[in-house]
Tab-separated table of C-alpha atoms in Angstrom:
chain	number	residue	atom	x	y	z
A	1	UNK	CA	0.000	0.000	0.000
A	2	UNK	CA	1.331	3.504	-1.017
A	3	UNK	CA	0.312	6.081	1.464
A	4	UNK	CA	0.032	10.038	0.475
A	5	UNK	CA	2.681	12.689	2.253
A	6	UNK	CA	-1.047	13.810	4.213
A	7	UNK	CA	-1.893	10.290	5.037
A	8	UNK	CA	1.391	10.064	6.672
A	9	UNK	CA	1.581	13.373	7.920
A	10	UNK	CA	-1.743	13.062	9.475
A	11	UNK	CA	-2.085	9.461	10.881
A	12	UNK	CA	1.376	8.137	10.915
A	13	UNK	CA	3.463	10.441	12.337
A	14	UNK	CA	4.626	11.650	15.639
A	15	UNK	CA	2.447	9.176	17.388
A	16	UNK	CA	2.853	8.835	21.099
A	17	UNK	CA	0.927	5.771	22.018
A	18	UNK	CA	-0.228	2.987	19.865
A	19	UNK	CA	-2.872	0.386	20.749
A	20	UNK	CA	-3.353	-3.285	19.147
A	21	UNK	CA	-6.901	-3.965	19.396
A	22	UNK	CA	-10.221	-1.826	19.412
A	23	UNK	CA	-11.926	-3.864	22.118
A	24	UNK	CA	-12.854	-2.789	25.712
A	25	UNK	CA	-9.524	-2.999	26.895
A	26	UNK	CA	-7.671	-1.034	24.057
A	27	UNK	CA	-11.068	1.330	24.098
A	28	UNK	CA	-10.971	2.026	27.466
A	29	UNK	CA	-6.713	2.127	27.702
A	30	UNK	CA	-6.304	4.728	25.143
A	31	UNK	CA	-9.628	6.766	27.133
A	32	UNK	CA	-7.299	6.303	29.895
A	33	UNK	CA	-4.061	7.271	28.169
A	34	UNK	CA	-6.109	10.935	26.586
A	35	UNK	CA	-7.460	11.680	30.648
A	36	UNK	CA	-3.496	11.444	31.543
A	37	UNK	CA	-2.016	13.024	28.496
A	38	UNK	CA	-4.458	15.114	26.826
A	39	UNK	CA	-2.380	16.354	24.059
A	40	UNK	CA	-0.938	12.727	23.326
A	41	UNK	CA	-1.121	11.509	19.895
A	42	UNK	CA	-2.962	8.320	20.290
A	43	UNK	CA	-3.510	5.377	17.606
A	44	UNK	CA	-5.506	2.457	18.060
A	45	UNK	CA	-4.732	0.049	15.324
A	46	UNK	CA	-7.737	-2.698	14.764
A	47	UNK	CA	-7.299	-6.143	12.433
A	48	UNK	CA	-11.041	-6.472	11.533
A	49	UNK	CA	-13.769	-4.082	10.052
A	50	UNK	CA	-15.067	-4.418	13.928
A	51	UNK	CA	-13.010	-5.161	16.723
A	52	UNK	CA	-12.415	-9.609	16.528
A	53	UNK	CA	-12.027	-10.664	19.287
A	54	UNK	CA	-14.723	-11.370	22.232
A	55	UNK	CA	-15.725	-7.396	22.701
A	56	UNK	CA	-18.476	-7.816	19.882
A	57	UNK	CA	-18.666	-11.157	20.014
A	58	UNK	CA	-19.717	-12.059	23.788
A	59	UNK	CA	-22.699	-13.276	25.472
A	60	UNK	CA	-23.392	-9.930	27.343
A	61	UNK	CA	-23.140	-11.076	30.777
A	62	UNK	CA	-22.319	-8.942	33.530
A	63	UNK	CA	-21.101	-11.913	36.134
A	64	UNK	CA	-18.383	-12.509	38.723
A	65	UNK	CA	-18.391	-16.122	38.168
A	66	UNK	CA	-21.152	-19.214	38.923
A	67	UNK	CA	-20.980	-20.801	42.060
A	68	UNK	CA	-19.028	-24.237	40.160
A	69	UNK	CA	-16.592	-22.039	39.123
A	70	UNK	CA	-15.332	-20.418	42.067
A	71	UNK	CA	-15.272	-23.631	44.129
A	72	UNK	CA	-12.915	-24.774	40.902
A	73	UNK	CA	-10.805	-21.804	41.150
A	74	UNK	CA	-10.276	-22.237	45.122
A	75	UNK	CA	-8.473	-25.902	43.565
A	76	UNK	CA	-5.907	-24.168	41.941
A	77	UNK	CA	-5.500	-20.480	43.029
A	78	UNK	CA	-5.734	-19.355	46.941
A	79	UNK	CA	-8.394	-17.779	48.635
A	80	UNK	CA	-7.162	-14.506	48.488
A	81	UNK	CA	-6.612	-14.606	44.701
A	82	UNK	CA	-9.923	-15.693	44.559
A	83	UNK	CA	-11.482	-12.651	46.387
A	84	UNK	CA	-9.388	-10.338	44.281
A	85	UNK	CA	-10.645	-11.827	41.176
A	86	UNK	CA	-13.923	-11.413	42.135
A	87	UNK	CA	-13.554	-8.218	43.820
A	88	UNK	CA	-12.115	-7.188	40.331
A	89	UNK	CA	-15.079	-8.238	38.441
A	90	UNK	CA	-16.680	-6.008	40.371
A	91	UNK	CA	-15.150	-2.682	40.628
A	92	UNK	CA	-14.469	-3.440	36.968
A	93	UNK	CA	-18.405	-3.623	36.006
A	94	UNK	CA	-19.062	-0.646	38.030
A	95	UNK	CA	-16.409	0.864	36.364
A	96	UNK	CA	-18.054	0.287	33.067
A	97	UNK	CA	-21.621	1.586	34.261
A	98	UNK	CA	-20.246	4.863	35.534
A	99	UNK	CA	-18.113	5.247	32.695
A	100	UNK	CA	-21.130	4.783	29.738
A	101	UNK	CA	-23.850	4.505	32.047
A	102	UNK	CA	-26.536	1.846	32.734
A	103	UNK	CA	-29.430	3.437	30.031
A	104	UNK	CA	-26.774	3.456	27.540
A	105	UNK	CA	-25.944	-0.264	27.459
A	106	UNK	CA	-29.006	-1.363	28.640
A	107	UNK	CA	-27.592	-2.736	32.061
A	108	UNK	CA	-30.030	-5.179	33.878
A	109	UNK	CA	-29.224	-6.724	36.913
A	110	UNK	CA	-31.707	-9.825	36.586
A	111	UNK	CA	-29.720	-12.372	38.398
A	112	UNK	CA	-27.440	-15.249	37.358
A	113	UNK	CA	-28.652	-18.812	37.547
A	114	UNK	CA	-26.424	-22.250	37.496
A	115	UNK	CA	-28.489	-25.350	35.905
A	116	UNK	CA	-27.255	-28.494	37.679
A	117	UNK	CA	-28.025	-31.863	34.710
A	118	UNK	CA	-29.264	-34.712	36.838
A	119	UNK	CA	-26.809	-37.195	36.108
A	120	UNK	CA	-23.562	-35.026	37.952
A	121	UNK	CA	-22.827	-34.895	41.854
A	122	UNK	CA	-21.975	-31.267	41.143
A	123	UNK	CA	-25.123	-29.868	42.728
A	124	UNK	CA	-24.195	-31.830	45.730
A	125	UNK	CA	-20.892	-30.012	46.465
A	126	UNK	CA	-22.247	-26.826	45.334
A	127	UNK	CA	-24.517	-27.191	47.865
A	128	UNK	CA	-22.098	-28.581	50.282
A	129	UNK	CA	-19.714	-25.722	49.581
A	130	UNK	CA	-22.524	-22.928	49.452
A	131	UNK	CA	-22.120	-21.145	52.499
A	132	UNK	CA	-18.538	-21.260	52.483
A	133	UNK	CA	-18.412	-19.370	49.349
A	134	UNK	CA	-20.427	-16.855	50.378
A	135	UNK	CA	-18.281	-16.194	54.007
A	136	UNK	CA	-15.580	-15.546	51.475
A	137	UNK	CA	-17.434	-13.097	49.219
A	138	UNK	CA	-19.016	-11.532	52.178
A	139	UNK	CA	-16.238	-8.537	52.676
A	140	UNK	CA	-17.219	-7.843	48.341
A	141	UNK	CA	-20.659	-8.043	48.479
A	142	UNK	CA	-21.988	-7.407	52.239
A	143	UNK	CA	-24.795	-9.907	51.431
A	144	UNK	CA	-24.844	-13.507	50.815
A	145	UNK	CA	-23.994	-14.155	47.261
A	146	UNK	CA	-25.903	-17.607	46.170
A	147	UNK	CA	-28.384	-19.204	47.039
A	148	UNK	CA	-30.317	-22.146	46.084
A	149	UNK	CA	-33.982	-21.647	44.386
A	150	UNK	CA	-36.406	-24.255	42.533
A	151	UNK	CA	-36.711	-24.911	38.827
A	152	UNK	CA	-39.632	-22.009	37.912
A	153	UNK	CA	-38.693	-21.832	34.127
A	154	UNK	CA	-39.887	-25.013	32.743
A	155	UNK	CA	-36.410	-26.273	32.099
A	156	UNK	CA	-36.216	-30.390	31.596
A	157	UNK	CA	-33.623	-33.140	32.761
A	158	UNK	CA	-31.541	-30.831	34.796
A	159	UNK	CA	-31.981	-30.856	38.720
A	160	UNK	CA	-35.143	-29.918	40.736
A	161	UNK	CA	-33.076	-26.738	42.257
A	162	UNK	CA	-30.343	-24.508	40.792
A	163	UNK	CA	-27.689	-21.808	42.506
A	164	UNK	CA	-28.747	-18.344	42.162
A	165	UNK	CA	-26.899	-14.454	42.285
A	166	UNK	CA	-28.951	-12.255	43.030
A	167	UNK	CA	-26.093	-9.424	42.055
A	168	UNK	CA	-25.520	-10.841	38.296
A	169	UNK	CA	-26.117	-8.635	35.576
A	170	UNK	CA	-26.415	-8.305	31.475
A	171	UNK	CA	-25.736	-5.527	28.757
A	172	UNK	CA	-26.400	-5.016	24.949
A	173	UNK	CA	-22.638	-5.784	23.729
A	174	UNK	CA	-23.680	-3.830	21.074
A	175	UNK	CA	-24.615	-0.832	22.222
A	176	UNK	CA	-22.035	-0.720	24.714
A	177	UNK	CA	-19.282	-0.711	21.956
A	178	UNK	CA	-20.898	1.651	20.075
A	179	UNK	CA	-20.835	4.004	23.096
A	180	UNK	CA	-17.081	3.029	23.793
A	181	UNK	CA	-16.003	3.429	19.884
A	182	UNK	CA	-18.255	7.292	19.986
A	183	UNK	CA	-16.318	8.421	23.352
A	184	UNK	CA	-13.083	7.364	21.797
A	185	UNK	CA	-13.820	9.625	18.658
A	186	UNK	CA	-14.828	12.482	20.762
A	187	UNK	CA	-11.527	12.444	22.466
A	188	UNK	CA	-9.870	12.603	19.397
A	189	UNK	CA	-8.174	9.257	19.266
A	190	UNK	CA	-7.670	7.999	16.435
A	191	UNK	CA	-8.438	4.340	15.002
A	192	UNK	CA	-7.723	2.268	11.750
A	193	UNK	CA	-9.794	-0.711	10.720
A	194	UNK	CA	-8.329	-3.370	8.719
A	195	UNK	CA	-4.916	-3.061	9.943
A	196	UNK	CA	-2.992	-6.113	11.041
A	197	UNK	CA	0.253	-6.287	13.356
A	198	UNK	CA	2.473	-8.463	11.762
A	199	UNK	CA	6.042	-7.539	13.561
A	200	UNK	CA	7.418	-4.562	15.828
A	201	UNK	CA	11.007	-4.079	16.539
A	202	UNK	CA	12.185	-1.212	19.339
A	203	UNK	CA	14.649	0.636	19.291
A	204	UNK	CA	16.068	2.911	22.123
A	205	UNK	CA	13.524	5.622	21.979
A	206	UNK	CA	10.736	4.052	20.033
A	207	UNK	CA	9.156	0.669	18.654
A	208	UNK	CA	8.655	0.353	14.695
A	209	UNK	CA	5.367	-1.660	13.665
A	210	UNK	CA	4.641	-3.420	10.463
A	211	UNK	CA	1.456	-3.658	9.378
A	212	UNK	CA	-0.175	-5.546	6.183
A	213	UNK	CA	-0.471	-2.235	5.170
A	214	UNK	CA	2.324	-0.058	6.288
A	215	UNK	CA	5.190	0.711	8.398
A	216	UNK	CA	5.368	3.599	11.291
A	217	UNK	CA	7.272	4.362	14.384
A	218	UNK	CA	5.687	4.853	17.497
A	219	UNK	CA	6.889	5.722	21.249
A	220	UNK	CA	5.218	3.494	23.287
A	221	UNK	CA	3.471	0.032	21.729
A	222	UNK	CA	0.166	-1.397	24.119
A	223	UNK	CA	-0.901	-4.683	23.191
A	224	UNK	CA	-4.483	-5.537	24.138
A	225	UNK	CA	-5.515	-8.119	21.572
A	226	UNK	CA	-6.181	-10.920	24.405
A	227	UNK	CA	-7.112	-14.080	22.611
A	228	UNK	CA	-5.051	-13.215	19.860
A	229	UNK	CA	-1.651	-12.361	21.907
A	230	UNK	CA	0.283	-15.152	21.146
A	231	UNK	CA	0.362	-14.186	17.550
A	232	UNK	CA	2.707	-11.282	18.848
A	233	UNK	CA	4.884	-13.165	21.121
A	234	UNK	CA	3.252	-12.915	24.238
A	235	UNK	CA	3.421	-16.478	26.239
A	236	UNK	CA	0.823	-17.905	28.348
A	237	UNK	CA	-1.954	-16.696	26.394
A	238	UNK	CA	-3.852	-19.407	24.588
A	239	UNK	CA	-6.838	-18.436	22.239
A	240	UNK	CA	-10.474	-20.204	23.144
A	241	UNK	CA	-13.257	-19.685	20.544
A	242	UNK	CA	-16.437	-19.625	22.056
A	243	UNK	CA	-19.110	-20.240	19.716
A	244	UNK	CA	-22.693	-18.793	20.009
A	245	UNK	CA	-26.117	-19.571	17.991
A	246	UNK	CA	-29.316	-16.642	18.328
A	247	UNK	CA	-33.029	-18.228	18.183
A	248	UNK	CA	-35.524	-15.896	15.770
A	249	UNK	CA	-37.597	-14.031	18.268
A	250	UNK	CA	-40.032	-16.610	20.220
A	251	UNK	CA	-43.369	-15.407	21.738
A	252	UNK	CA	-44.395	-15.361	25.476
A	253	UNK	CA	-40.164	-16.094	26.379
A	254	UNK	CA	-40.114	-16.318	30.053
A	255	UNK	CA	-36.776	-16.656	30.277
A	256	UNK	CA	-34.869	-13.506	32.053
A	257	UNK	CA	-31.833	-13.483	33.471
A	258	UNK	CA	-28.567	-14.979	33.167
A	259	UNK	CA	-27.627	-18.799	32.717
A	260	UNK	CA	-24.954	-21.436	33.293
A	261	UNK	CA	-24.846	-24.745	32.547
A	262	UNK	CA	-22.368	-27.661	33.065
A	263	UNK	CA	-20.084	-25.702	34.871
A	264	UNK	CA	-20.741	-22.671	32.868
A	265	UNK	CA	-19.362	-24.317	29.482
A	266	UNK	CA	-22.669	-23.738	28.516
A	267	UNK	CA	-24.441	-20.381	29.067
A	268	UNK	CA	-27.296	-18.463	27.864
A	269	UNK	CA	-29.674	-15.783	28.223
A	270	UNK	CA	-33.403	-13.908	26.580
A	271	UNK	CA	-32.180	-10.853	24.624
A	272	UNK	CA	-34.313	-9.490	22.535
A	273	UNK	CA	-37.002	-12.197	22.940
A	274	UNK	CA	-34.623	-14.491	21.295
A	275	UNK	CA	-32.541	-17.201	23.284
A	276	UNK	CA	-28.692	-16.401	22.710
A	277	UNK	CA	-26.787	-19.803	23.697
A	278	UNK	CA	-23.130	-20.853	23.813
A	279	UNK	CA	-20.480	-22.914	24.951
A	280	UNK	CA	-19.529	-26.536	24.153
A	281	UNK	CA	-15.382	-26.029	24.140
A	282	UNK	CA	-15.469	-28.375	26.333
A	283	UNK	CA	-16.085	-30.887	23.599
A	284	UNK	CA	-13.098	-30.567	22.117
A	285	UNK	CA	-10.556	-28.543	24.043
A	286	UNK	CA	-7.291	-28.520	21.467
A	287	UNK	CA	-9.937	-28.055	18.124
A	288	UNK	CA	-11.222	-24.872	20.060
A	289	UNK	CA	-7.398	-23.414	21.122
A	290	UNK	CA	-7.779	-21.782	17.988
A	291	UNK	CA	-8.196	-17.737	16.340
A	292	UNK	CA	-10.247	-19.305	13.346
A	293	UNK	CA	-14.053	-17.484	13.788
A	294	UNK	CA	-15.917	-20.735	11.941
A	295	UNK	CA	-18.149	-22.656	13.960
A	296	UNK	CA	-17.801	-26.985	13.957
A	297	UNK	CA	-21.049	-29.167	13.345
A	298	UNK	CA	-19.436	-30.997	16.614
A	299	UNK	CA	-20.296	-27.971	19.177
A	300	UNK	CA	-23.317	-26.158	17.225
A	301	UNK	CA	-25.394	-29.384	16.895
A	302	UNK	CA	-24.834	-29.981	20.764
A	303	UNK	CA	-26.227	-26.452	21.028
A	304	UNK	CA	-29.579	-26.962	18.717
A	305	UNK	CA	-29.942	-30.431	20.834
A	306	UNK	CA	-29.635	-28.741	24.432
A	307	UNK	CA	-32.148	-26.287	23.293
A	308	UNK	CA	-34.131	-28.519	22.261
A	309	UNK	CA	-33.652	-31.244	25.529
A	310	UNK	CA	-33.423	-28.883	28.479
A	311	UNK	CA	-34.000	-24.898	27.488
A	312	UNK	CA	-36.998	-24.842	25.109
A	313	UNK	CA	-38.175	-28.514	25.825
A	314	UNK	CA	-41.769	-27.287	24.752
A	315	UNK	CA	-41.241	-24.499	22.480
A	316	UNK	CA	-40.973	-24.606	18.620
A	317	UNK	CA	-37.802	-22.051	17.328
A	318	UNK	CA	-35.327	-21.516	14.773
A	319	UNK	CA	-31.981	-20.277	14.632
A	320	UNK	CA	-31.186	-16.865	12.639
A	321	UNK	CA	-27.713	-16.105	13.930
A	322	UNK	CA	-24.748	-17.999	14.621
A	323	UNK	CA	-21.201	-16.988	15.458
A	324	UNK	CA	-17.772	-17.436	17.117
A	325	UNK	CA	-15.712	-15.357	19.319
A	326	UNK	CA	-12.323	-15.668	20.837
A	327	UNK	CA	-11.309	-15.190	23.918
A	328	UNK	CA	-7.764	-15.447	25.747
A	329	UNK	CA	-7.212	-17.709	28.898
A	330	UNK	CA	-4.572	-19.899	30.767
A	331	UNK	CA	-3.519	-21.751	33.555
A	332	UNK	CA	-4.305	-18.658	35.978
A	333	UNK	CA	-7.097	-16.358	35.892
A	334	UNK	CA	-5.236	-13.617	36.617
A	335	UNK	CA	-4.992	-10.982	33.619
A	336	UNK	CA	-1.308	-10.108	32.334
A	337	UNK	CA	-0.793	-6.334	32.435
A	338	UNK	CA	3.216	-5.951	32.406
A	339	UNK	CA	5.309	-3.944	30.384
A	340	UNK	CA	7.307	-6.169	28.248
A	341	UNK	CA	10.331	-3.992	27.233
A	342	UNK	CA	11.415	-0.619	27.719
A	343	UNK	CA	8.552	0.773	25.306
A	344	UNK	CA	5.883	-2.157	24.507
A	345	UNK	CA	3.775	-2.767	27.504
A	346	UNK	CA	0.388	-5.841	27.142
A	347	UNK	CA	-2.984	-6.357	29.121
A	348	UNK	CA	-4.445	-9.557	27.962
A	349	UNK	CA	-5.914	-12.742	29.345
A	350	UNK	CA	-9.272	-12.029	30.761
A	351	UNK	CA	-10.504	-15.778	30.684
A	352	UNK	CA	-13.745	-15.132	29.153
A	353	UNK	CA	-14.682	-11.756	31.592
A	354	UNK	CA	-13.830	-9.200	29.184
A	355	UNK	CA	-17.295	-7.354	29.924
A	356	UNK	CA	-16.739	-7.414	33.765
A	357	UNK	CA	-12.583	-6.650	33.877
A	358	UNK	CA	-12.471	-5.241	30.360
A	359	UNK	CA	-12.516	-1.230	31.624
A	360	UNK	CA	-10.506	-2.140	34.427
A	361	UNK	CA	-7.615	-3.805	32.991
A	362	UNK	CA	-7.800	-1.304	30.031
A	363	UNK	CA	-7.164	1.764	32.636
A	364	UNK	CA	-4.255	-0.511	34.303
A	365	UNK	CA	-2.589	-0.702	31.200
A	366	UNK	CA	-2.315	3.141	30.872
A	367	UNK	CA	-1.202	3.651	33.969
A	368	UNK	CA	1.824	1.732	33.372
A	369	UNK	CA	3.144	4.417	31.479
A	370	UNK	CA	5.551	6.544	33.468
């Protein structure tokens, strides 16, 4: 590609900061990186007509994690890391309401629901391990967190009583990047679509990217493309699609809130009188380590037959959407917000909570500039 002397002149030169990725977190760092240096010349540099990784992509679901999960993560991570991960997920969705407010991306906080199928013991220790849980959320939340309710939404072969939050909330993904993409412009940040990072190489006072387009020098680099980080040399990031089928709008839905199923590989939700369902990596773990957006017969058929068993047992519907998103994750759910080198700094692997930590570990990332 042959740029102009004013393309260059304009876009391409003297920039300060550059971002990889247009999602929450590279939204929300360069908002952050504008309210510290307000006459910064800021970048953001995006691979896809829309941002491609999870920030368009997701479910919607403003959680902190079901019930399942967190007794998994106390296996592997300690109970303080567990409580700052949650507490995280928390000051990070408020941080998104105050920033774009709750009108604007349609924020309602319905509650979060865990389905239990009746042929695991999971419901057992969930039950077992219920109140401890909710001791150790009780300095976050001031109330207990979960509790157990009966089956009032005519859902078949899963158990007679599932795990409930009452503080679990959803957005319009939609909506809320629209409002993220229209505060960036306002602020006079600048972003190009359809711009891939292939290489960057630094140099004592700045790093030089190549693009599939073009080559430019920048002072600092930010990396923020999660899922897709390992294609830039960034270890202990793996990609995880997460594929997704919509319903056509169904009549009389009586389906509200937020819900997890089969230790929240599975998860859906009523938006738009539709039923928005997703999951199944669990299938096939290595297939789905991948940054290809298709969708496999394998994990969408599973889909169409859960709907069918267990979520619309009753109800006649047909599919009008379906999709894949990718997320980043790894052996620990902490996020990686480090500065690599002298002048490329990274905030990536938000295991499938972009919507919760996205604004969070977006501001965390600027403020790792000096």
């Amino acid at each position: 590609m042959t740029l102009s002397y004013w393309e260059i002149k304009s876009w391409l030169t003297n920039v300060d900061y550059t971002i990889v990725g247009s999602g929450i977190v590279g939204l929300n760092c360069a908002l952050q990186l504008k309210k510290r240096f307000p006459k910064a010349n800021i970048l953001v540099l995006e691979k896809g007509t829309l941002p491609q990784g999870a920030s368009t992509k997701n479910a919607g679901f403003a959680c902190y994690g079901s019930l399942s999960e967190i007794i998994d993560d106390l296996k592997t991570h300690t109970e303080q890391e567990v409580i700052d991960l949650v507490n995280n997920r928390k000051k990070g969705l408020q941080k998104l309401r105050d920033n774009l407010g709750d009108k604007t991306i349609n924020y309602q906080e319905l509650g979060g629901y865990e389905l239990f199928t009746e042929d695991t013991s999971l419901f057992e220790t969930c039950e077992a391990k219920l109140n401890e849980v909710n001791a150790l959320l009780s300095p976050i939340f001031k109330k207990p967190v979960f509790s157990l309710k009966p089956n009032a939404f005519g859902f078949k072969n899963i158990k007679s009583q599932y795990s409930f939050n009452q503080f679990e909330g959803q957005i319009d993904t939609g909506l809320m990047m629209e409002a993220l993409l229209r505060k960036v412009r306002l602020n006079d940040i600048k972003i190009l679509n359809n711009i891939l990072v292939t290489n960057f190489s630094e140099d004592t006072n700045a790093v030089k990217i190549e693009t599939n387009q073009f080559s430019f020098s920048t002072s600092k680099l930010l990396i923020a493309t999660n899922g897709f980080a390992s294609g830039l040399n960034i270890p202990k990031v793996k990609p995880a699609r997460a594929q997704v089928l919509i319903t056509k709008p169904i009549k009389n839905l009586h389906v509200k809130g937020t819900f997890h199923l089969d230790e929240g590989y599975y998860y859906f939700r009523n938006i738009d009188n539709r039923i928005l369902f997703g999951g199944g990596r669990n299938l096939d773990f290595k297939a789905e380590e991948t940054t290809d957006l298709n969708q496999t017969d394998l994990i969408q058929n599973k889909l169409e037959s859960l709907l069918k068993s267990t979520i619309l047992p009753a109800t006649n519907f047909e599919i009008d959407y379906r999709w894949s998103g990718i997320m980043g994750v790894g052996h620990q759910k902490k996020p990686i917000v480090k500065q690599l080198s002298n002048h490329v700094y990274c905030g990536v692997r938000l295991g499938g909570m972009g919507v919760a930590i996205g604004s969070l570990i977006g501001e965390d990332l600027a403020n790792l500039i000096n």
